[in-house]
Amino acid sequence: MRQVTYKGMTFVPYLENDKIQARIKEIGRQITEDCKGKRPLFLCVLNGAFPFASDLFRSVELADAEISFIRLKSYEGTSSTGVVKEVLGLSEDLAGRTVIVVEDIVDTGKTIHKLVERLRQENPADVKIATLLYKPESLQVDVNPDYVGFEIPSDFIIGFGLDIDGLARNLPDIWVLSEKHDQ
């Protein structure tokens, strides 16, 4: 069985890149349809959402779509700290725009909830959430993403932008902590 080790923890394959890419293309088609006639601003939450945002943005067939970046932090090691810090701010004018927040994972929901509250202060026409991964069992606040790549259980995962203390973001697949799946 394939496995990788980071920080003394062993991970096994969970979602292969070809399956991830196929789902991203489906979401791109859905966003293209939903945003016809609009000039959406994709807002990528760095660092983790970068691979997803890059692939998603290229799969959307809207000539007037734009992309920008914001950086928030709420994770340390394998768990959420529950404290969200805005590290890099937003400079675009959101008034009257459709904003699509692109997130790697919605876990507790605290990070995305805080960000959406902040964005609504800028009077956008609409704020939508696109997340590659969604852990509904882990939610601690009411968050309902508009576009979800995969609903997953509350296991710790890495790869495709998701990290463990900055490591493993460059893995093309998504890997899960093996202790959660040993048979």
PDB file of N, CA and C in Angstrom, residues 3 12 18-19 27 47 49-50 68 70 88 90 109 116 138 148 170:
ATOM      1  N   GLN A   3       2.034   4.948   0.861  1.00  0.00           N
ATOM      2  CA  GLN A   3       1.896   5.792   2.039  1.00  0.00           C
ATOM      3  C   GLN A   3       2.974   6.865   2.032  1.00  0.00           C
ATOM      4  N   VAL A  12      -2.270   7.601   4.025  1.00  0.00           N
ATOM      5  CA  VAL A  12      -2.559   6.710   2.890  1.00  0.00           C
ATOM      6  C   VAL A  12      -3.446   7.457   1.896  1.00  0.00           C
ATOM      7  N   ASP A  18      -6.983  12.459 -10.452  1.00  0.00           N
ATOM      8  CA  ASP A  18      -7.907  12.431 -11.593  1.00  0.00           C
ATOM      9  C   ASP A  18      -9.355  12.611 -11.139  1.00  0.00           C
ATOM     10  N   LYS A  19      -9.707  12.070  -9.998  1.00  0.00           N
ATOM     11  CA  LYS A  19     -11.060  12.235  -9.446  1.00  0.00           C
ATOM     12  C   LYS A  19     -11.263  13.684  -8.992  1.00  0.00           C
ATOM     13  N   ILE A  27     -17.711  21.459 -11.122  1.00  0.00           N
ATOM     14  CA  ILE A  27     -18.010  22.687 -10.381  1.00  0.00           C
ATOM     15  C   ILE A  27     -17.815  23.898 -11.288  1.00  0.00           C
ATOM     16  N   ASN A  47      -3.193  29.689   2.255  1.00  0.00           N
ATOM     17  CA  ASN A  47      -2.399  29.108   1.208  1.00  0.00           C
ATOM     18  C   ASN A  47      -3.072  27.873   0.615  1.00  0.00           C
ATOM     19  N   ALA A  49      -6.019  26.849  -0.449  1.00  0.00           N
ATOM     20  CA  ALA A  49      -6.944  26.788  -1.580  1.00  0.00           C
ATOM     21  C   ALA A  49      -6.287  27.085  -2.920  1.00  0.00           C
ATOM     22  N   PHE A  50      -5.006  27.452  -2.910  1.00  0.00           N
ATOM     23  CA  PHE A  50      -4.355  27.848  -4.160  1.00  0.00           C
ATOM     24  C   PHE A  50      -4.472  26.800  -5.273  1.00  0.00           C
ATOM     25  N   SER A  68      -8.629  37.070  -6.998  1.00  0.00           N
ATOM     26  CA  SER A  68      -7.793  37.769  -6.046  1.00  0.00           C
ATOM     27  C   SER A  68      -7.543  36.817  -4.872  1.00  0.00           C
ATOM     28  N   ILE A  70      -6.794  36.274  -0.458  1.00  0.00           N
ATOM     29  CA  ILE A  70      -6.798  36.713   0.923  1.00  0.00           C
ATOM     30  C   ILE A  70      -6.175  35.591   1.736  1.00  0.00           C
ATOM     31  N   LEU A  88      -3.520  38.733   5.305  1.00  0.00           N
ATOM     32  CA  LEU A  88      -3.385  39.538   4.095  1.00  0.00           C
ATOM     33  C   LEU A  88      -4.770  39.981   3.670  1.00  0.00           C
ATOM     34  N   LEU A  90      -7.907  42.377   1.661  1.00  0.00           N
ATOM     35  CA  LEU A  90      -8.562  42.476   0.367  1.00  0.00           C
ATOM     36  C   LEU A  90      -8.498  43.916  -0.117  1.00  0.00           C
ATOM     37  N   GLY A 109     -16.033  25.502  10.139  1.00  0.00           N
ATOM     38  CA  GLY A 109     -16.807  26.575   9.536  1.00  0.00           C
ATOM     39  C   GLY A 109     -16.465  27.947  10.072  1.00  0.00           C
ATOM     40  N   VAL A 116     -16.924  35.477   5.382  1.00  0.00           N
ATOM     41  CA  VAL A 116     -18.167  35.893   4.719  1.00  0.00           C
ATOM     42  C   VAL A 116     -18.766  37.108   5.428  1.00  0.00           C
ATOM     43  N   SER A 138     -18.155  18.151  11.336  1.00  0.00           N
ATOM     44  CA  SER A 138     -17.276  18.969  12.171  1.00  0.00           C
ATOM     45  C   SER A 138     -17.765  20.404  12.362  1.00  0.00           C
ATOM     46  N   VAL A 148     -19.505  22.302  -3.592  1.00  0.00           N
ATOM     47  CA  VAL A 148     -18.705  21.375  -2.780  1.00  0.00           C
ATOM     48  C   VAL A 148     -18.105  20.311  -3.686  1.00  0.00           C
ATOM     49  N   ASN A 170       2.125  20.208  -1.722  1.00  0.00           N
ATOM     50  CA  ASN A 170       2.413  19.944  -3.130  1.00  0.00           C
ATOM     51  C   ASN A 170       2.049  18.534  -3.585  1.00  0.00           C
TER      52      ASN A 170
END
